[in-house]
PDB file of C-alpha atoms in Angstrom:
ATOM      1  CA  UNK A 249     -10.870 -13.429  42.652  1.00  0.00           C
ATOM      2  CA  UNK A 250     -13.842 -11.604  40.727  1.00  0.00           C
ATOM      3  CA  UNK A 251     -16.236 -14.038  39.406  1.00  0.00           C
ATOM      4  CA  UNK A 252     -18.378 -13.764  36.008  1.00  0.00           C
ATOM      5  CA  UNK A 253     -21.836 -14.982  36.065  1.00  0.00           C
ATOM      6  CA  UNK A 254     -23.601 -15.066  32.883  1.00  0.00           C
ATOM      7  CA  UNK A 255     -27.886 -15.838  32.562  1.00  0.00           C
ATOM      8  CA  UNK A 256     -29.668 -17.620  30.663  1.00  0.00           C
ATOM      9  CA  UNK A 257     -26.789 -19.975  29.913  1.00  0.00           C
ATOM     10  CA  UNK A 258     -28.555 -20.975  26.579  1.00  0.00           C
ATOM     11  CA  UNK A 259     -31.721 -19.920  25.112  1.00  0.00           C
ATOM     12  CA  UNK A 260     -33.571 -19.981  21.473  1.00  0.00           C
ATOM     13  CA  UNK A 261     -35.281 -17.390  19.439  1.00  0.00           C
ATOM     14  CA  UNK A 262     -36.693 -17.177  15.844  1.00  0.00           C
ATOM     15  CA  UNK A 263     -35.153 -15.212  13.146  1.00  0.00           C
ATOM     16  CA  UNK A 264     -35.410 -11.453  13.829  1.00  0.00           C
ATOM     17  CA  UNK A 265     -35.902 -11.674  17.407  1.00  0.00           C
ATOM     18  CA  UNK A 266     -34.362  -9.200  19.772  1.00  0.00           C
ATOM     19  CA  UNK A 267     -32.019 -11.529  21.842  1.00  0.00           C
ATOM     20  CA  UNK A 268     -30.477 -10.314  25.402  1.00  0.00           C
ATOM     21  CA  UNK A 269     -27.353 -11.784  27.413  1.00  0.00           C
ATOM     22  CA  UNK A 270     -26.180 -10.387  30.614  1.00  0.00           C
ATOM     23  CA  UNK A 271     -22.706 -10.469  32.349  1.00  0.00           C
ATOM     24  CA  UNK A 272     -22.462 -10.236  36.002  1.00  0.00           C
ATOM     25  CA  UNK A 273     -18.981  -9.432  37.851  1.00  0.00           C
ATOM     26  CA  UNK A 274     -18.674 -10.556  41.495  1.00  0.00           C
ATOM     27  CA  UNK A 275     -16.859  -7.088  41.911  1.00  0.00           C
ATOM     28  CA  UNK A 276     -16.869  -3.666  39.596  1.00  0.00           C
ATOM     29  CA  UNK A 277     -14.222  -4.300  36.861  1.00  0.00           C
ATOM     30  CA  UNK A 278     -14.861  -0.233  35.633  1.00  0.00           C
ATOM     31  CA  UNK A 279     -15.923  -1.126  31.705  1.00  0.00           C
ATOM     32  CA  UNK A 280     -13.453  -3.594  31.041  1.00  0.00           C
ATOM     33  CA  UNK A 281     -15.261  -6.545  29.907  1.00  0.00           C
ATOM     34  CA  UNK A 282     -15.151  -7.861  26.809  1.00  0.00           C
ATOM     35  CA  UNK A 283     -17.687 -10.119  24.586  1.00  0.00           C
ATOM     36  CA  UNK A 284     -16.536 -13.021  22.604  1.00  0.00           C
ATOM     37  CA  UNK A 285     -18.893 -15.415  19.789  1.00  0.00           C
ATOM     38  CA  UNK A 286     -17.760 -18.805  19.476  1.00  0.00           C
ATOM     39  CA  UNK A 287     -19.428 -20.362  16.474  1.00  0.00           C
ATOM     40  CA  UNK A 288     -19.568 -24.326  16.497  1.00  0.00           C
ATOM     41  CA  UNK A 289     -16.138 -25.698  15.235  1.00  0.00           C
ATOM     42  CA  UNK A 290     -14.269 -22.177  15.192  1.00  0.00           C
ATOM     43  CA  UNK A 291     -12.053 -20.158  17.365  1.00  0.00           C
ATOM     44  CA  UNK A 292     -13.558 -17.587  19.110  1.00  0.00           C
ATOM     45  CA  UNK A 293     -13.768 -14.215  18.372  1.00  0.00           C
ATOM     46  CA  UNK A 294     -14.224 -10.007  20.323  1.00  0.00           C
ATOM     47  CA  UNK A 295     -17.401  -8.687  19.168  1.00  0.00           C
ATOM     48  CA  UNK A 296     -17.280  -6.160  21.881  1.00  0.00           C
ATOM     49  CA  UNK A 297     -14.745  -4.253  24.076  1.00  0.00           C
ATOM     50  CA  UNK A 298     -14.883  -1.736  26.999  1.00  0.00           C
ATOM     51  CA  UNK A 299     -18.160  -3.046  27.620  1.00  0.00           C
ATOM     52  CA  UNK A 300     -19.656  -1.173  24.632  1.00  0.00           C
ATOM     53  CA  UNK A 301     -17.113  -0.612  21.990  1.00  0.00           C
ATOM     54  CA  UNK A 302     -17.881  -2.843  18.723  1.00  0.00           C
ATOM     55  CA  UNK A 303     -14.827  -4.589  17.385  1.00  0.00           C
ATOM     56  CA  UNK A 304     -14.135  -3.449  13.728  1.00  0.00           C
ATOM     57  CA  UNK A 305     -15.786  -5.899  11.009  1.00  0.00           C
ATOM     58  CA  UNK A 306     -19.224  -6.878  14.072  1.00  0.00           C
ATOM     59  CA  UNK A 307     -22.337  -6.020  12.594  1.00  0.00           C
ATOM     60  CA  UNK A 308     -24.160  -3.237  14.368  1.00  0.00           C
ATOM     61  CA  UNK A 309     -26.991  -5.307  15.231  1.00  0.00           C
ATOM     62  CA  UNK A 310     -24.426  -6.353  18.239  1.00  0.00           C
ATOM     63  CA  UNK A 311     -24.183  -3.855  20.678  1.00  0.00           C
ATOM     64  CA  UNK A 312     -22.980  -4.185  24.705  1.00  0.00           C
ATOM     65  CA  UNK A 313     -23.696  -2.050  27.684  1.00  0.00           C
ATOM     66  CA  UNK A 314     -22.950  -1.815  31.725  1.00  0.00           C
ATOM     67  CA  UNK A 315     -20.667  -1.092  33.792  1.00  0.00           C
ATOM     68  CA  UNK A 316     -19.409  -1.760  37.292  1.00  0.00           C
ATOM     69  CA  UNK A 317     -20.965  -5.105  37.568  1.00  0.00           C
ATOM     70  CA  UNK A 318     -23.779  -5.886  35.231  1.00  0.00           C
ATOM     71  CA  UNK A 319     -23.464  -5.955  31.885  1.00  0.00           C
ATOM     72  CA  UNK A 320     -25.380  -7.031  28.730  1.00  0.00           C
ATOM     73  CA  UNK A 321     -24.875  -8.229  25.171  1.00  0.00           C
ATOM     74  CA  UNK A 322     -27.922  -7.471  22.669  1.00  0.00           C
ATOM     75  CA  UNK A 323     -28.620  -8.883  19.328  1.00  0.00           C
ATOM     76  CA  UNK A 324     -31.055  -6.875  17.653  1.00  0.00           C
ATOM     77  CA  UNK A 325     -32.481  -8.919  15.161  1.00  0.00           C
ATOM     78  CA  UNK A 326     -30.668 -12.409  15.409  1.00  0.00           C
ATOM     79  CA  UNK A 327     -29.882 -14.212  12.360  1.00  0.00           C
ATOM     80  CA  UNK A 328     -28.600 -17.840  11.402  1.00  0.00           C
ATOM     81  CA  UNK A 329     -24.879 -16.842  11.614  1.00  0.00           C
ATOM     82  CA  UNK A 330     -25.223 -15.788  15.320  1.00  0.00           C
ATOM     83  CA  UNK A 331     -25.865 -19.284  16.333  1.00  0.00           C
ATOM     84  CA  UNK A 332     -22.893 -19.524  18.464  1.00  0.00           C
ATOM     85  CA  UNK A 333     -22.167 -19.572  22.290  1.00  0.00           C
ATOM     86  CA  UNK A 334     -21.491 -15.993  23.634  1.00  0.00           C
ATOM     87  CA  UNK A 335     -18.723 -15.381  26.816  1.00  0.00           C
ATOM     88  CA  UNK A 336     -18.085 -12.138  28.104  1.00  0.00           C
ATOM     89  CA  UNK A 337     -14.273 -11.894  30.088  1.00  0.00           C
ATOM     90  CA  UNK A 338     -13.180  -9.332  32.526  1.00  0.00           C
ATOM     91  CA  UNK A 339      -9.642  -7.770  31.640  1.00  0.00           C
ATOM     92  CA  UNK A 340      -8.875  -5.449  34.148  1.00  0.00           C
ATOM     93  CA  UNK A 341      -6.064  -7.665  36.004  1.00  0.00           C
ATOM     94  CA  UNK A 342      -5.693 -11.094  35.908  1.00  0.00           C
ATOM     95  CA  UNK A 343      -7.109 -13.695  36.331  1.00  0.00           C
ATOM     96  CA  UNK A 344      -8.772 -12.475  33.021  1.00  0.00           C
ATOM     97  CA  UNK A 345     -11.999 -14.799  33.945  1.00  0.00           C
ATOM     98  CA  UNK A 346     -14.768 -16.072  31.448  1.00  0.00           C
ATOM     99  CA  UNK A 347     -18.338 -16.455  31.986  1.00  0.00           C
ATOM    100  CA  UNK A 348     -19.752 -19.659  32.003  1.00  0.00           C
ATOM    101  CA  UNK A 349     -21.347 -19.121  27.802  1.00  0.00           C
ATOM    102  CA  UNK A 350     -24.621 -18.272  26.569  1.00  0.00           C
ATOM    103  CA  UNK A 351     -25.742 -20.906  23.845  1.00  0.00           C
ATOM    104  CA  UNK A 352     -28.052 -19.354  21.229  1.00  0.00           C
ATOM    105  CA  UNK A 353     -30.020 -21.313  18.830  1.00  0.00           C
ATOM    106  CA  UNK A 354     -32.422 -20.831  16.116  1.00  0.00           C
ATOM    107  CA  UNK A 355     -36.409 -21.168  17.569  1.00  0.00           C
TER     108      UNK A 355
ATOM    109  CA  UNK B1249      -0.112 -11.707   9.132  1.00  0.00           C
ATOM    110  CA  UNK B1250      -0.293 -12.508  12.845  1.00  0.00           C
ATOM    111  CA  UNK B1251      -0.131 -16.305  13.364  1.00  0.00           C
ATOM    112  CA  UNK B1252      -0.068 -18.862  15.792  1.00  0.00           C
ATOM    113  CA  UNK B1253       0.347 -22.399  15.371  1.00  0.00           C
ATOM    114  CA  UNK B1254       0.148 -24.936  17.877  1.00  0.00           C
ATOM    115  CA  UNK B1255       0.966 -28.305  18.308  1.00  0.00           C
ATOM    116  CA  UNK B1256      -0.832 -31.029  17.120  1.00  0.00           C
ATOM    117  CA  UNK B1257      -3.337 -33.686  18.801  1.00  0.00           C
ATOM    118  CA  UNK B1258      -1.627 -35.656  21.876  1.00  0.00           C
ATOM    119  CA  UNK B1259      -3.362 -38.801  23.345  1.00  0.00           C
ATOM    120  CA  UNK B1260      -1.540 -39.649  26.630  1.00  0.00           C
ATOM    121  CA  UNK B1261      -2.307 -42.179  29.835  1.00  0.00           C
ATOM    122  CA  UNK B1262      -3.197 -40.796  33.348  1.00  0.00           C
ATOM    123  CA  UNK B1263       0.414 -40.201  34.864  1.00  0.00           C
ATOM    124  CA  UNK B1264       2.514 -39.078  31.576  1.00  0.00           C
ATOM    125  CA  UNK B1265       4.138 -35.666  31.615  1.00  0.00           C
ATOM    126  CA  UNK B1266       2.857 -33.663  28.202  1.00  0.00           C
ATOM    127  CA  UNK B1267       4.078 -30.192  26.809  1.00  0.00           C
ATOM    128  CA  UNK B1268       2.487 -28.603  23.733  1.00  0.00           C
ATOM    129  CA  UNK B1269       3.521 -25.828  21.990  1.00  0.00           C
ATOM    130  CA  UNK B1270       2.516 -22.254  20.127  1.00  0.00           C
ATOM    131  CA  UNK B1271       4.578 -21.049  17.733  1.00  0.00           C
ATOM    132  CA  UNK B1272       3.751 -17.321  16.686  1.00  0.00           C
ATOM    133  CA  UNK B1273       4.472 -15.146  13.654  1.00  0.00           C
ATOM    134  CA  UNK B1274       4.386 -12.287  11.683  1.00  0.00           C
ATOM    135  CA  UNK B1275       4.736 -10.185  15.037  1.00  0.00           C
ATOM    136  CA  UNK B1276       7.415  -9.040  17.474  1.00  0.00           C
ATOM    137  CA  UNK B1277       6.736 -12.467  19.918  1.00  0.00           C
ATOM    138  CA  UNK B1278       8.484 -11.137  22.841  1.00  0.00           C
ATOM    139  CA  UNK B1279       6.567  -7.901  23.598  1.00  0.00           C
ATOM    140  CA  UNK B1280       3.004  -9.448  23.489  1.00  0.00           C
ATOM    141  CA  UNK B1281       1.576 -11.175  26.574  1.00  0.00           C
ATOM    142  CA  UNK B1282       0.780 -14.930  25.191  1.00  0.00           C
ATOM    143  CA  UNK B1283      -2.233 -16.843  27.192  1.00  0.00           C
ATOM    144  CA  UNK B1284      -3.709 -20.498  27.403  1.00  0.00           C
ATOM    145  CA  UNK B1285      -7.144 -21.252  27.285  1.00  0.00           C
ATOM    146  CA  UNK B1286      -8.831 -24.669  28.315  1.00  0.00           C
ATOM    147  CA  UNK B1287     -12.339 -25.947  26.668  1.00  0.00           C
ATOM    148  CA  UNK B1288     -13.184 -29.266  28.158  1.00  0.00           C
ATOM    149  CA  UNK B1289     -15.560 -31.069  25.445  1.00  0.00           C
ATOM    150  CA  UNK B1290     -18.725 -29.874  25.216  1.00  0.00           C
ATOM    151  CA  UNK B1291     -17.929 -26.769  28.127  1.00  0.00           C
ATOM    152  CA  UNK B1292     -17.086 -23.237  28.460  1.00  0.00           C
ATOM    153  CA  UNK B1293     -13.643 -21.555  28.339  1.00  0.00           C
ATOM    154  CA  UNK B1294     -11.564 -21.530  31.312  1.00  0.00           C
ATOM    155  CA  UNK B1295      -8.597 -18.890  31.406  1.00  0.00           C
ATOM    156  CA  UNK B1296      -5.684 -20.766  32.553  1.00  0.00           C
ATOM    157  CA  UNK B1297      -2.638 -18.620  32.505  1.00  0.00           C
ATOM    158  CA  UNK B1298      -0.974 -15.891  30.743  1.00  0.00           C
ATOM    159  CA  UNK B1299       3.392 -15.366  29.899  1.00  0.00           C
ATOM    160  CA  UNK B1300       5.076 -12.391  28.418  1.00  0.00           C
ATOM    161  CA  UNK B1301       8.102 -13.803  26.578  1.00  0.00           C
ATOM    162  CA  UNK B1302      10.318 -10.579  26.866  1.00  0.00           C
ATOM    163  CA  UNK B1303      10.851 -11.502  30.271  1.00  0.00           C
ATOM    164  CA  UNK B1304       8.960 -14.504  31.223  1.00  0.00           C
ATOM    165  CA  UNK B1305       6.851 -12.630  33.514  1.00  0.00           C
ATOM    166  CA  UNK B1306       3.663 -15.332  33.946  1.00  0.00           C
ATOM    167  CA  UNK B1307       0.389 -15.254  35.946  1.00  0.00           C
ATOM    168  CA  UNK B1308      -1.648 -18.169  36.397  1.00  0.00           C
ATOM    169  CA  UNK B1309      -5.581 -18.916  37.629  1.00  0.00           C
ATOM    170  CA  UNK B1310      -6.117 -19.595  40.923  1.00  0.00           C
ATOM    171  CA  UNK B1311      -7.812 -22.828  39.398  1.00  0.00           C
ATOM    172  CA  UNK B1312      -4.265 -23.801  37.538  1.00  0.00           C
ATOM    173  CA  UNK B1313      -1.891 -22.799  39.646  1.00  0.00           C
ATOM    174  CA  UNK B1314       0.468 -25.648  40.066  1.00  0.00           C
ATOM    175  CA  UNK B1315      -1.565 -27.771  38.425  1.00  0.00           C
ATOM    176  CA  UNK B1316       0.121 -26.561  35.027  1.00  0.00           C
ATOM    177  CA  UNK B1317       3.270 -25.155  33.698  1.00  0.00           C
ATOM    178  CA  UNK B1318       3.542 -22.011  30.989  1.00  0.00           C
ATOM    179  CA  UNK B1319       6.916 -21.101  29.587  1.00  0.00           C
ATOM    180  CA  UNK B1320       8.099 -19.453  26.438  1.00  0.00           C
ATOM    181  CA  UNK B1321      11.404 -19.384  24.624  1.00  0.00           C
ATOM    182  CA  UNK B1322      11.527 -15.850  22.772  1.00  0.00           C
ATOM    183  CA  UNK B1323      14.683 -16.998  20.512  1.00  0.00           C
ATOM    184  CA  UNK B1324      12.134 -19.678  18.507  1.00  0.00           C
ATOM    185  CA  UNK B1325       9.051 -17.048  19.178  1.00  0.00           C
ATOM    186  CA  UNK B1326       7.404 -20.465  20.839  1.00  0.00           C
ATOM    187  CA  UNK B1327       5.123 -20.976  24.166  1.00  0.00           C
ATOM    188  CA  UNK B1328       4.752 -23.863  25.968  1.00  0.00           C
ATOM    189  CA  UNK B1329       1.540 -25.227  27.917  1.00  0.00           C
ATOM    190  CA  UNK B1330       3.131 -28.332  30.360  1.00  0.00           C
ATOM    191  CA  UNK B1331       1.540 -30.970  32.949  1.00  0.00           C
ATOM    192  CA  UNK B1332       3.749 -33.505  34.931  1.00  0.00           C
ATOM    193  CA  UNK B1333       1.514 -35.999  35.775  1.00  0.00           C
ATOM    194  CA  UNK B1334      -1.640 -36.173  33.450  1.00  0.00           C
ATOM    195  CA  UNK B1335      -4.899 -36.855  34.741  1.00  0.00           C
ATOM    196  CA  UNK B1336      -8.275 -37.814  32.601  1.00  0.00           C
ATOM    197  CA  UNK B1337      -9.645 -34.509  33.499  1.00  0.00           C
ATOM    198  CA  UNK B1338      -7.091 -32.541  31.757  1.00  0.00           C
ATOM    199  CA  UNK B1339      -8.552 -34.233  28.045  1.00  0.00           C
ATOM    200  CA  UNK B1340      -9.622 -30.854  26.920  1.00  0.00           C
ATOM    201  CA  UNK B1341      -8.696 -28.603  23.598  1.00  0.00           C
ATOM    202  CA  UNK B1342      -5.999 -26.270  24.713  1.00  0.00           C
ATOM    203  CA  UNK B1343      -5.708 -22.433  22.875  1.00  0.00           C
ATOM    204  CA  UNK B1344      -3.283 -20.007  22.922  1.00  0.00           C
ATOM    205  CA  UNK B1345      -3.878 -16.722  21.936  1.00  0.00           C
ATOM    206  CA  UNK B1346      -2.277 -12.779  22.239  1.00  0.00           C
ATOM    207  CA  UNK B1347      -3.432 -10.625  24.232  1.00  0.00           C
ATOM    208  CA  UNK B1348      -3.674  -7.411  22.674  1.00  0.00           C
ATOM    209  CA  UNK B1349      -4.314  -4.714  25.777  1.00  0.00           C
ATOM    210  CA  UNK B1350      -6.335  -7.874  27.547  1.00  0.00           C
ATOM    211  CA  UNK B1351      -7.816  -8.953  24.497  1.00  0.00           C
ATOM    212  CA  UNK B1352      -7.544 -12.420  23.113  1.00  0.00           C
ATOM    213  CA  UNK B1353      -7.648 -10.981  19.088  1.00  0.00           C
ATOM    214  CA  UNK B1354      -5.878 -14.059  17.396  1.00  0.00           C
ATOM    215  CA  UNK B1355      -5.844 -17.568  18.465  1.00  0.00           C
ATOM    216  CA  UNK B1356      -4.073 -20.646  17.580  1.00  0.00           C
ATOM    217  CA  UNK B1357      -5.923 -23.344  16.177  1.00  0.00           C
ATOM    218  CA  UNK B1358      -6.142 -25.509  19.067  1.00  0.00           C
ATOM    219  CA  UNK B1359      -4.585 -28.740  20.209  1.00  0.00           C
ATOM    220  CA  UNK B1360      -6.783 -31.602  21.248  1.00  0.00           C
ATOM    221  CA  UNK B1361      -5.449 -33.843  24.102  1.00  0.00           C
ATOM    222  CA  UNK B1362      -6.652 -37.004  25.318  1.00  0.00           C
ATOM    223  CA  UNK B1363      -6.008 -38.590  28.074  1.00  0.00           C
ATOM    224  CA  UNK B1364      -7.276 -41.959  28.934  1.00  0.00           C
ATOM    225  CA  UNK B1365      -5.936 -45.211  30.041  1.00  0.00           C
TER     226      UNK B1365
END
């Protein structure tokens, strides 16, 4: 089965900061990974689909690229509502795997 | 509205059997796959298994296979998440969610279970 690897698996940055999360697949999964946020207490939630598609309602300063393999999650200018932990899932065929979760906090 | 409401908390001893439940609405249950998600306290979220209720088609992780039961009954638009023989490491929140072309879009609100002697 495909495995996802995320790095760093937490990391903290001040208000404003340009904040980058990557997505590794064990095998090419074409574009179909997907990211999800999963603020503290809550459900989570797609920001991003096929890789680089942003789910309606996401502010823009979220934005996903790759393909094949490696794949990364950007926050342009990170504010106090993106605290959260961040998984990207592959969706091609099941098992629809998670990556481990990228905690960001506030610097 | 697209809804789905799960069971509520369960606290259980090593060796009890256990079966929660997701009840969905406001959508056509039977032609959406339904999943189950695991997040042991304080961890990540582990995919455990998905069911489409139309025909109780069901694929399971590698990781739960056998270790876990999913069913659905499509007449009461309900899933099912089921252990036989509970162990402590299975105290985790359990989710179920639709999958929407792979996508888990809505979730249920989680059910917390406990298991400890």
């Amino acid at each position: 089965d495909i495995q996802m690897t995320q790095s760093p698996s937490s990391l903290s940055a001040s208000v404003g900061d340009r904040v980058t999360i990557a997505c590794r697949a064990s095998q090419g999964i074409s574009n179909y990974l997907a990211w999800y946020q999963q603020q503290p207490g809550k459900v989570p939630k797609v920001l991003i689909y096929a890789a680089s598609t942003l789910q309606s309602g996401v502010p823009s300063r979220f934005s996903g690229s790759g393909s094949g393999t490696d794949f990364t999650l950007t926050i342009s200018s990170l504010q106090p509502e993106d605290v959260a932990t961040y998984y990207c899932q592959k969706y091609n065929s099941a098992p629809l795997t998670f990556g481990g979760g990228t905690k960001v906090e506030i610097k | 509205e697209v809804q789905l409401v799960q069971s509520g908390a369960e606290v259980k001893k090593p060796g009890e059997s256990l079966k929660i439940s997701c009840k969905g609405s406001g959508y056509s249950f039977s032609n959406y796959w339904i999943g189950w998600v695991r997040q042991m306290p304080g961890k990540g979220l582990e995919w455990m298994g998905i069911i489409y209720p139309g025909d109780s088609d069901t694929k399971y992780s590698p990781s739960f296979q056998g270790q876990v039961t999913i069913s659905a009954d499509k007449s009461i638009s309900t899933a099912y998440l089921q252990w036989s023989s509970l162990k402590a490491s299975d105290s985790a929140t359990y989710y179920c969610a639709r999958q929407d072309a792979g996508l888990f879009h809505y979730w249920g609100q989680g059910t917390l279970v406990t298991v400890s002697s």
